[in-house]
PDB file of C-alpha atoms in Angstrom:
ATOM      1  CA  MET A  76     -27.001  -8.065  -5.127  1.00  0.00           C
ATOM      2  CA  THR A  77     -26.695  -9.855  -8.470  1.00  0.00           C
ATOM      3  CA  GLU A  78     -24.343  -7.260  -9.958  1.00  0.00           C
ATOM      4  CA  LEU A  79     -21.976  -7.675  -7.000  1.00  0.00           C
ATOM      5  CA  ALA A  80     -22.067 -11.365  -6.046  1.00  0.00           C
ATOM      6  CA  GLY A  81     -19.774 -14.071  -7.373  1.00  0.00           C
ATOM      7  CA  ARG A  82     -16.991 -11.690  -8.345  1.00  0.00           C
ATOM      8  CA  VAL A  83     -13.313 -11.175  -7.622  1.00  0.00           C
ATOM      9  CA  ALA A  84     -12.868  -7.570  -6.532  1.00  0.00           C
ATOM     10  CA  LEU A  85      -9.383  -6.080  -6.699  1.00  0.00           C
ATOM     11  CA  GLY A  86      -8.328  -4.741  -3.293  1.00  0.00           C
ATOM     12  CA  LEU A  87      -5.964  -1.772  -3.270  1.00  0.00           C
ATOM     13  CA  ALA A  88      -4.745  -1.836   0.346  1.00  0.00           C
ATOM     14  CA  GLY A  89      -1.429  -3.454  -0.578  1.00  0.00           C
ATOM     15  CA  LEU A  90      -0.795  -0.773  -3.191  1.00  0.00           C
ATOM     16  CA  ALA A  91      -1.658   2.188  -1.003  1.00  0.00           C
ATOM     17  CA  LEU A  92      -0.348   1.707   2.531  1.00  0.00           C
ATOM     18  CA  THR A  93       3.374   1.998   1.819  1.00  0.00           C
ATOM     19  CA  PRO A  94       5.291   4.110  -0.717  1.00  0.00           C
ATOM     20  CA  ARG A  95       5.534   2.328  -4.062  1.00  0.00           C
ATOM     21  CA  ASP A  96       5.990   3.198  -7.706  1.00  0.00           C
ATOM     22  CA  ARG A  97       2.693   4.760  -8.784  1.00  0.00           C
ATOM     23  CA  ALA A  98       3.084   3.922 -12.460  1.00  0.00           C
ATOM     24  CA  THR A  99       3.670   0.266 -11.642  1.00  0.00           C
ATOM     25  CA  ASP A 100       0.648   0.180  -9.364  1.00  0.00           C
ATOM     26  CA  LEU A 101      -1.575   1.771 -11.990  1.00  0.00           C
ATOM     27  CA  ALA A 102      -0.341  -0.799 -14.503  1.00  0.00           C
ATOM     28  CA  THR A 103      -1.255  -3.573 -12.050  1.00  0.00           C
ATOM     29  CA  ILE A 104      -4.792  -2.260 -11.585  1.00  0.00           C
ATOM     30  CA  ARG A 105      -5.256  -1.680 -15.298  1.00  0.00           C
ATOM     31  CA  ALA A 106      -4.148  -5.234 -16.042  1.00  0.00           C
ATOM     32  CA  GLY A 107      -7.064  -6.354 -13.899  1.00  0.00           C
ATOM     33  CA  LEU A 108      -9.453  -3.979 -15.611  1.00  0.00           C
ATOM     34  CA  ALA A 109      -8.361  -5.222 -19.037  1.00  0.00           C
ATOM     35  CA  ALA A 110      -8.945  -8.806 -17.889  1.00  0.00           C
ATOM     36  CA  GLY A 111     -12.473  -8.083 -16.694  1.00  0.00           C
ATOM     37  CA  THR A 112     -12.305  -6.721 -13.147  1.00  0.00           C
ATOM     38  CA  THR A 113     -15.648  -5.043 -12.425  1.00  0.00           C
ATOM     39  CA  ILE A 114     -15.066  -3.948  -8.812  1.00  0.00           C
ATOM     40  CA  LEU A 115     -12.200  -2.063  -7.162  1.00  0.00           C
ATOM     41  CA  ASP A 116     -12.033  -1.948  -3.370  1.00  0.00           C
ATOM     42  CA  THR A 117     -10.375   0.924  -1.522  1.00  0.00           C
ATOM     43  CA  ALA A 118     -10.834   3.055   1.615  1.00  0.00           C
ATOM     44  CA  ARG A 119      -9.980   6.355   3.268  1.00  0.00           C
ATOM     45  CA  ALA A 120      -7.708   4.318   5.564  1.00  0.00           C
ATOM     46  CA  TYR A 121      -5.723   2.918   2.633  1.00  0.00           C
ATOM     47  CA  ALA A 122      -3.330   5.841   2.610  1.00  0.00           C
ATOM     48  CA  GLN A 123       0.099   7.111   3.512  1.00  0.00           C
ATOM     49  CA  VAL A 124       0.804   9.694   6.196  1.00  0.00           C
ATOM     50  CA  GLU A 125       1.941  12.235   3.636  1.00  0.00           C
ATOM     51  CA  ALA A 126      -0.824  11.262   1.183  1.00  0.00           C
ATOM     52  CA  PRO A 127      -4.035  10.817   3.215  1.00  0.00           C
ATOM     53  CA  LEU A 128      -6.245  10.173   0.179  1.00  0.00           C
ATOM     54  CA  TYR A 129      -3.817   7.976  -1.738  1.00  0.00           C
ATOM     55  CA  GLY A 130      -5.916   4.803  -2.003  1.00  0.00           C
ATOM     56  CA  GLU A 131      -8.933   6.630  -3.377  1.00  0.00           C
ATOM     57  CA  GLU A 132      -6.777   8.741  -5.673  1.00  0.00           C
ATOM     58  CA  LEU A 133      -5.181   5.593  -7.089  1.00  0.00           C
ATOM     59  CA  ALA A 134      -8.594   4.022  -7.690  1.00  0.00           C
ATOM     60  CA  ALA A 135      -9.926   7.200  -9.295  1.00  0.00           C
ATOM     61  CA  GLU A 136      -7.028   7.478 -11.732  1.00  0.00           C
ATOM     62  CA  ALA A 137      -7.092   3.800 -12.723  1.00  0.00           C
ATOM     63  CA  ALA A 138     -10.884   3.562 -13.049  1.00  0.00           C
ATOM     64  CA  LYS A 139     -11.505   6.825 -14.882  1.00  0.00           C
ATOM     65  CA  GLY A 140     -13.749   6.244 -17.878  1.00  0.00           C
ATOM     66  CA  THR A 141     -14.093   2.485 -17.293  1.00  0.00           C
ATOM     67  CA  GLY A 142     -17.489   2.284 -15.593  1.00  0.00           C
ATOM     68  CA  VAL A 143     -16.266  -0.183 -12.956  1.00  0.00           C
ATOM     69  CA  ILE A 144     -17.700  -0.066  -9.447  1.00  0.00           C
ATOM     70  CA  VAL A 145     -15.359   1.516  -6.919  1.00  0.00           C
ATOM     71  CA  GLY A 146     -16.224   0.559  -3.364  1.00  0.00           C
ATOM     72  CA  THR A 147     -14.714   2.743  -0.658  1.00  0.00           C
ATOM     73  CA  LYS A 148     -14.969   3.031   3.114  1.00  0.00           C
ATOM     74  CA  GLY A 149     -15.073   5.828   5.665  1.00  0.00           C
ATOM     75  CA  GLY A 150     -15.101   6.500   9.370  1.00  0.00           C
ATOM     76  CA  HIS A 151     -11.548   5.174   9.665  1.00  0.00           C
ATOM     77  CA  SER A 152      -8.432   7.111   8.642  1.00  0.00           C
ATOM     78  CA  ARG A 153      -4.701   7.005   9.049  1.00  0.00           C
ATOM     79  CA  ILE A 154      -3.277   9.326  11.712  1.00  0.00           C
ATOM     80  CA  ASP A 155       0.435   8.460  11.580  1.00  0.00           C
ATOM     81  CA  GLU A 156       2.731   5.549  10.755  1.00  0.00           C
ATOM     82  CA  THR A 157       1.156   3.206  13.298  1.00  0.00           C
ATOM     83  CA  THR A 158      -2.184   4.778  14.245  1.00  0.00           C
ATOM     84  CA  TRP A 159      -5.653   4.878  12.689  1.00  0.00           C
ATOM     85  CA  ASP A 160      -8.842   6.339  14.150  1.00  0.00           C
ATOM     86  CA  ALA A 161     -12.406   4.966  14.124  1.00  0.00           C
ATOM     87  CA  ASP A 162     -15.390   7.328  14.068  1.00  0.00           C
ATOM     88  CA  ILE A 163     -18.784   6.527  12.531  1.00  0.00           C
ATOM     89  CA  SER A 164     -20.576   9.589  13.848  1.00  0.00           C
ATOM     90  CA  ALA A 165     -23.040  11.234  11.475  1.00  0.00           C
ATOM     91  CA  ALA A 166     -20.805  14.278  11.030  1.00  0.00           C
ATOM     92  CA  ARG A 167     -17.724  12.199  10.252  1.00  0.00           C
ATOM     93  CA  ILE A 168     -19.522   9.926   7.769  1.00  0.00           C
ATOM     94  CA  ARG A 169     -21.018  12.874   5.907  1.00  0.00           C
ATOM     95  CA  SER A 170     -17.607  14.542   5.762  1.00  0.00           C
ATOM     96  CA  ASP A 171     -15.928  11.366   4.494  1.00  0.00           C
ATOM     97  CA  VAL A 172     -18.586  10.796   1.830  1.00  0.00           C
ATOM     98  CA  GLU A 173     -18.211  14.361   0.580  1.00  0.00           C
ATOM     99  CA  SER A 174     -14.420  13.953   0.478  1.00  0.00           C
ATOM    100  CA  SER A 175     -14.653  10.620  -1.354  1.00  0.00           C
ATOM    101  CA  LEU A 176     -16.998  12.160  -3.900  1.00  0.00           C
ATOM    102  CA  ARG A 177     -14.484  14.894  -4.626  1.00  0.00           C
ATOM    103  CA  VAL A 178     -11.712  12.349  -5.156  1.00  0.00           C
ATOM    104  CA  LEU A 179     -13.617   9.661  -7.050  1.00  0.00           C
ATOM    105  CA  GLY A 180     -15.813  12.025  -9.052  1.00  0.00           C
ATOM    106  CA  GLY A 181     -19.300  11.446 -10.378  1.00  0.00           C
ATOM    107  CA  GLU A 182     -22.607  12.322  -8.815  1.00  0.00           C
ATOM    108  CA  ALA A 183     -22.703   9.426  -6.353  1.00  0.00           C
ATOM    109  CA  LEU A 184     -20.475   6.814  -4.713  1.00  0.00           C
ATOM    110  CA  GLU A 185     -21.451   3.361  -5.971  1.00  0.00           C
ATOM    111  CA  LEU A 186     -20.654   1.609  -2.674  1.00  0.00           C
ATOM    112  CA  PHE A 187     -19.653   3.165   0.646  1.00  0.00           C
ATOM    113  CA  TYR A 188     -18.959   1.200   3.837  1.00  0.00           C
ATOM    114  CA  LEU A 189     -18.684   2.107   7.485  1.00  0.00           C
ATOM    115  CA  HIS A 190     -15.160   0.720   7.754  1.00  0.00           C
ATOM    116  CA  ARG A 191     -14.532  -0.249  11.388  1.00  0.00           C
ATOM    117  CA  VAL A 192     -17.855  -0.780  13.073  1.00  0.00           C
ATOM    118  CA  ASP A 193     -16.036  -3.004  15.560  1.00  0.00           C
ATOM    119  CA  LEU A 194     -13.693  -0.221  16.740  1.00  0.00           C
ATOM    120  CA  ALA A 195     -15.986   2.807  16.697  1.00  0.00           C
ATOM    121  CA  GLU A 196     -17.383   4.220  19.932  1.00  0.00           C
ATOM    122  CA  GLN A 197     -20.597   5.395  18.254  1.00  0.00           C
ATOM    123  CA  PRO A 198     -23.515   2.973  17.850  1.00  0.00           C
ATOM    124  CA  VAL A 199     -23.874   1.401  14.439  1.00  0.00           C
ATOM    125  CA  GLU A 200     -27.305   3.012  14.093  1.00  0.00           C
ATOM    126  CA  GLU A 201     -25.794   6.500  13.930  1.00  0.00           C
ATOM    127  CA  GLY A 202     -23.497   5.747  11.023  1.00  0.00           C
ATOM    128  CA  VAL A 203     -26.136   3.767   9.131  1.00  0.00           C
ATOM    129  CA  ALA A 204     -28.696   6.541   9.521  1.00  0.00           C
ATOM    130  CA  ALA A 205     -26.174   9.030   8.136  1.00  0.00           C
ATOM    131  CA  LEU A 206     -25.474   6.821   5.125  1.00  0.00           C
ATOM    132  CA  ALA A 207     -29.186   6.267   4.546  1.00  0.00           C
ATOM    133  CA  SER A 208     -29.724  10.031   4.435  1.00  0.00           C
ATOM    134  CA  LEU A 209     -26.853  10.392   1.976  1.00  0.00           C
ATOM    135  CA  ARG A 210     -28.387   7.648  -0.135  1.00  0.00           C
ATOM    136  CA  ASP A 211     -31.702   9.511  -0.111  1.00  0.00           C
ATOM    137  CA  GLU A 212     -29.819  12.627  -1.239  1.00  0.00           C
ATOM    138  CA  GLY A 213     -28.351  10.723  -4.180  1.00  0.00           C
ATOM    139  CA  LYS A 214     -24.753  10.874  -2.945  1.00  0.00           C
ATOM    140  CA  VAL A 215     -24.440   7.158  -2.179  1.00  0.00           C
ATOM    141  CA  VAL A 216     -25.922   4.313  -4.206  1.00  0.00           C
ATOM    142  CA  ARG A 217     -25.236   1.333  -1.919  1.00  0.00           C
ATOM    143  CA  VAL A 218     -24.766   1.296   1.871  1.00  0.00           C
ATOM    144  CA  GLY A 219     -22.198  -1.130   3.265  1.00  0.00           C
ATOM    145  CA  LEU A 220     -20.848  -2.226   6.645  1.00  0.00           C
ATOM    146  CA  SER A 221     -17.398  -3.687   7.301  1.00  0.00           C
ATOM    147  CA  ASN A 222     -16.066  -5.620  10.307  1.00  0.00           C
ATOM    148  CA  VAL A 223     -19.539  -6.188  11.650  1.00  0.00           C
ATOM    149  CA  THR A 224     -21.363  -8.830  13.713  1.00  0.00           C
ATOM    150  CA  VAL A 225     -24.771 -10.393  13.168  1.00  0.00           C
ATOM    151  CA  ALA A 226     -26.113  -8.485  16.166  1.00  0.00           C
ATOM    152  CA  GLU A 227     -24.903  -5.203  14.687  1.00  0.00           C
ATOM    153  CA  LEU A 228     -26.399  -6.108  11.309  1.00  0.00           C
ATOM    154  CA  ASP A 229     -29.760  -6.757  12.947  1.00  0.00           C
ATOM    155  CA  ARG A 230     -29.603  -3.341  14.587  1.00  0.00           C
ATOM    156  CA  ALA A 231     -28.490  -1.655  11.367  1.00  0.00           C
ATOM    157  CA  ALA A 232     -31.276  -3.266   9.371  1.00  0.00           C
ATOM    158  CA  GLU A 233     -33.817  -1.707  11.740  1.00  0.00           C
ATOM    159  CA  VAL A 234     -32.574   1.709  10.579  1.00  0.00           C
ATOM    160  CA  ALA A 235     -32.071   1.247   6.837  1.00  0.00           C
ATOM    161  CA  ARG A 236     -31.506  -1.248   4.048  1.00  0.00           C
ATOM    162  CA  VAL A 237     -27.985  -2.665   4.032  1.00  0.00           C
ATOM    163  CA  ASP A 238     -26.677  -3.478   0.541  1.00  0.00           C
ATOM    164  CA  ALA A 239     -23.263  -5.007   1.227  1.00  0.00           C
ATOM    165  CA  VAL A 240     -21.072  -6.381   4.005  1.00  0.00           C
ATOM    166  CA  GLN A 241     -17.290  -6.816   4.000  1.00  0.00           C
ATOM    167  CA  ASN A 242     -15.715  -9.026   6.662  1.00  0.00           C
ATOM    168  CA  ARG A 243     -12.610 -11.147   7.047  1.00  0.00           C
ATOM    169  CA  HIS A 244     -13.472 -14.618   5.755  1.00  0.00           C
ATOM    170  CA  THR A 245     -10.828 -17.078   4.591  1.00  0.00           C
ATOM    171  CA  ALA A 246     -11.262 -20.107   2.383  1.00  0.00           C
ATOM    172  CA  ILE A 247     -10.458 -22.600   5.132  1.00  0.00           C
ATOM    173  CA  GLY A 248     -11.097 -20.660   8.350  1.00  0.00           C
ATOM    174  CA  ARG A 249     -14.490 -19.254   7.246  1.00  0.00           C
ATOM    175  CA  GLU A 250     -14.409 -16.815  10.164  1.00  0.00           C
ATOM    176  CA  SER A 251     -17.586 -14.932   9.234  1.00  0.00           C
ATOM    177  CA  ALA A 252     -19.828 -17.885   8.410  1.00  0.00           C
ATOM    178  CA  ASP A 253     -22.618 -16.520  10.599  1.00  0.00           C
ATOM    179  CA  VAL A 254     -22.473 -13.088   8.959  1.00  0.00           C
ATOM    180  CA  LEU A 255     -22.441 -14.696   5.514  1.00  0.00           C
ATOM    181  CA  ALA A 256     -25.543 -16.705   6.454  1.00  0.00           C
ATOM    182  CA  TRP A 257     -27.254 -13.460   7.511  1.00  0.00           C
ATOM    183  CA  CYS A 258     -26.391 -11.907   4.165  1.00  0.00           C
ATOM    184  CA  GLU A 259     -27.764 -14.910   2.279  1.00  0.00           C
ATOM    185  CA  ALA A 260     -31.011 -14.779   4.242  1.00  0.00           C
ATOM    186  CA  ASN A 261     -31.423 -11.051   3.673  1.00  0.00           C
ATOM    187  CA  GLY A 262     -30.305 -10.718   0.054  1.00  0.00           C
ATOM    188  CA  VAL A 263     -27.171  -8.746   0.935  1.00  0.00           C
ATOM    189  CA  ALA A 264     -23.878  -8.993  -0.975  1.00  0.00           C
ATOM    190  CA  PHE A 265     -21.001 -10.332   1.129  1.00  0.00           C
ATOM    191  CA  PHE A 266     -17.358  -9.517   0.351  1.00  0.00           C
ATOM    192  CA  ALA A 267     -14.695 -11.746   1.907  1.00  0.00           C
ATOM    193  CA  TYR A 268     -11.495  -9.821   2.588  1.00  0.00           C
ATOM    194  CA  SER A 269      -8.134 -11.478   3.332  1.00  0.00           C
ATOM    195  CA  PRO A 270      -9.554 -14.658   1.766  1.00  0.00           C
ATOM    196  CA  LEU A 271      -6.180 -16.439   1.742  1.00  0.00           C
ATOM    197  CA  ARG A 272      -4.706 -15.379   5.104  1.00  0.00           C
ATOM    198  CA  SER A 273      -5.440 -18.489   7.099  1.00  0.00           C
ATOM    199  CA  SER A 274      -3.111 -20.333   9.450  1.00  0.00           C
ATOM    200  CA  VAL A 275      -4.953 -23.560   8.631  1.00  0.00           C
ATOM    201  CA  ALA A 276      -3.315 -25.735   5.985  1.00  0.00           C
ATOM    202  CA  ALA A 277      -5.103 -26.899   2.837  1.00  0.00           C
ATOM    203  CA  PRO A 278      -3.095 -29.991   1.839  1.00  0.00           C
ATOM    204  CA  ARG A 279      -5.696 -31.559  -0.468  1.00  0.00           C
ATOM    205  CA  LEU A 280      -6.217 -28.325  -2.376  1.00  0.00           C
ATOM    206  CA  GLU A 281      -2.461 -27.788  -2.540  1.00  0.00           C
ATOM    207  CA  ALA A 282      -1.934 -31.264  -4.019  1.00  0.00           C
ATOM    208  CA  LEU A 283      -4.730 -30.752  -6.520  1.00  0.00           C
ATOM    209  CA  ALA A 284      -3.305 -27.385  -7.563  1.00  0.00           C
ATOM    210  CA  ALA A 285       0.047 -29.002  -8.247  1.00  0.00           C
ATOM    211  CA  THR A 286      -1.597 -31.757 -10.285  1.00  0.00           C
ATOM    212  CA  ARG A 287      -3.572 -29.261 -12.362  1.00  0.00           C
ATOM    213  CA  GLY A 288      -0.695 -26.849 -12.791  1.00  0.00           C
ATOM    214  CA  VAL A 289      -2.537 -23.899 -11.223  1.00  0.00           C
ATOM    215  CA  SER A 290      -1.980 -21.914  -8.033  1.00  0.00           C
ATOM    216  CA  LEU A 291      -3.390 -22.898  -4.664  1.00  0.00           C
ATOM    217  CA  GLN A 292      -4.689 -19.330  -4.436  1.00  0.00           C
ATOM    218  CA  ARG A 293      -6.837 -19.824  -7.529  1.00  0.00           C
ATOM    219  CA  LEU A 294      -8.471 -22.978  -6.165  1.00  0.00           C
ATOM    220  CA  GLN A 295      -9.099 -21.418  -2.759  1.00  0.00           C
ATOM    221  CA  LEU A 296     -10.774 -18.382  -4.297  1.00  0.00           C
ATOM    222  CA  ARG A 297     -12.831 -20.633  -6.574  1.00  0.00           C
ATOM    223  CA  ALA A 298     -13.976 -22.668  -3.582  1.00  0.00           C
ATOM    224  CA  LEU A 299     -15.031 -19.537  -1.730  1.00  0.00           C
ATOM    225  CA  LEU A 300     -17.011 -18.256  -4.714  1.00  0.00           C
ATOM    226  CA  GLU A 301     -18.759 -21.613  -4.959  1.00  0.00           C
ATOM    227  CA  SER A 302     -19.587 -21.633  -1.252  1.00  0.00           C
ATOM    228  CA  SER A 303     -22.369 -19.041  -1.455  1.00  0.00           C
ATOM    229  CA  PRO A 304     -24.414 -17.234  -4.111  1.00  0.00           C
ATOM    230  CA  ALA A 305     -24.069 -14.053  -2.035  1.00  0.00           C
ATOM    231  CA  LEU A 306     -20.277 -14.086  -1.843  1.00  0.00           C
ATOM    232  CA  SER A 307     -17.553 -12.170  -3.652  1.00  0.00           C
ATOM    233  CA  VAL A 308     -13.890 -12.041  -2.671  1.00  0.00           C
ATOM    234  CA  VAL A 309     -11.570  -9.070  -2.261  1.00  0.00           C
ATOM    235  CA  SER A 310      -8.190 -10.189  -3.534  1.00  0.00           C
ATOM    236  CA  GLY A 311      -5.240  -7.923  -2.945  1.00  0.00           C
ATOM    237  CA  ALA A 312      -2.361  -8.018  -5.405  1.00  0.00           C
ATOM    238  CA  THR A 313       0.785  -6.061  -6.102  1.00  0.00           C
ATOM    239  CA  ARG A 314       1.745  -7.578  -9.471  1.00  0.00           C
ATOM    240  CA  PRO A 315      -0.247  -7.959 -12.699  1.00  0.00           C
ATOM    241  CA  GLU A 316       0.435 -11.711 -12.691  1.00  0.00           C
ATOM    242  CA  THR A 317      -1.237 -12.129  -9.307  1.00  0.00           C
ATOM    243  CA  VAL A 318      -4.219 -10.036 -10.372  1.00  0.00           C
ATOM    244  CA  LEU A 319      -4.766 -12.183 -13.452  1.00  0.00           C
ATOM    245  CA  ASP A 320      -4.418 -15.393 -11.458  1.00  0.00           C
ATOM    246  CA  SER A 321      -7.030 -14.213  -8.954  1.00  0.00           C
ATOM    247  CA  LEU A 322      -9.447 -13.276 -11.725  1.00  0.00           C
ATOM    248  CA  ALA A 323      -8.998 -16.718 -13.275  1.00  0.00           C
ATOM    249  CA  ALA A 324     -10.758 -18.139 -10.209  1.00  0.00           C
ATOM    250  CA  GLU A 325     -14.082 -16.897 -11.599  1.00  0.00           C
ATOM    251  CA  SER A 326     -13.801 -19.240 -14.591  1.00  0.00           C
ATOM    252  CA  GLU A 327     -11.931 -22.130 -12.936  1.00  0.00           C
ATOM    253  CA  PRO A 328     -14.025 -25.301 -13.451  1.00  0.00           C
ATOM    254  CA  TRP A 329     -15.837 -26.523 -10.361  1.00  0.00           C
ATOM    255  CA  ASP A 330     -16.005 -30.313 -10.392  1.00  0.00           C
ATOM    256  CA  GLU A 331     -16.328 -33.246  -8.015  1.00  0.00           C
ATOM    257  CA  GLU A 332     -12.579 -33.566  -7.534  1.00  0.00           C
ATOM    258  CA  LEU A 333     -12.198 -29.922  -6.480  1.00  0.00           C
ATOM    259  CA  GLN A 334     -15.304 -30.049  -4.288  1.00  0.00           C
ATOM    260  CA  THR A 335     -14.066 -33.155  -2.495  1.00  0.00           C
ATOM    261  CA  ALA A 336     -10.604 -31.694  -1.900  1.00  0.00           C
ATOM    262  CA  TYR A 337     -12.129 -28.550  -0.428  1.00  0.00           C
ATOM    263  CA  GLU A 338     -14.523 -30.452   1.823  1.00  0.00           C
ATOM    264  CA  VAL A 339     -11.707 -32.637   3.169  1.00  0.00           C
ATOM    265  CA  ASP A 340      -9.577 -29.574   3.943  1.00  0.00           C
ATOM    266  CA  LEU A 341     -12.508 -27.880   5.652  1.00  0.00           C
ATOM    267  CA  ALA A 342     -13.070 -30.932   7.818  1.00  0.00           C
ATOM    268  CA  GLY A 343      -9.422 -30.770   8.885  1.00  0.00           C
TER     269      GLY A 343
END
């Protein structure tokens, strides 16, 4: 877990789901890599109808030769403009892993998640068992679950070791606090996706950000990273400036003033 926790991973969903300028997107990712990004986050579902592997292809091109960890997800793919499927059957997971290997290259995928455990009709045990077998075969290094409950994690852990979890978890809403606690107790890395998409205001953090001349986003990400030794954040960005600001959260000083502002906002 130590090589994953406490990091800002760069999420590629915003770069992959709609047609954009590829050169600009590669420049955005590479700006993050040059500034110290160590983890890219993508998925089979981060794609366009006419380019069903686009998200992984973008990650592969940007990360080539860098040694960064590319986390990807399977069992969930785009069907058309408004429809995605969810299938974590053993056959589907094996097929998706093999496809991801062809796109991303290398002998093994560093981190592979079952993407939509919550939407799949198959039991979580089937997908986890398939990933465990692929790990034993040397095709997957770390097994992850995304959009998962504590009950499903307990069931999954009966089948195989879980290395990472990715759930929605915002700085103020903290929607997956129970799942994060499970990860802490079991030595599992937790990735918070959509960390800033909360309908709850953060007035004290916003005022402090203005006083310090930094973005509210940076302080929110810093607060999340401080909240748990198991936690990393997945920050999506579409411009180099936003990528660099998100990464700055890792080195933003954590002091009593920032802690107090965050605690007051959490208390509402």
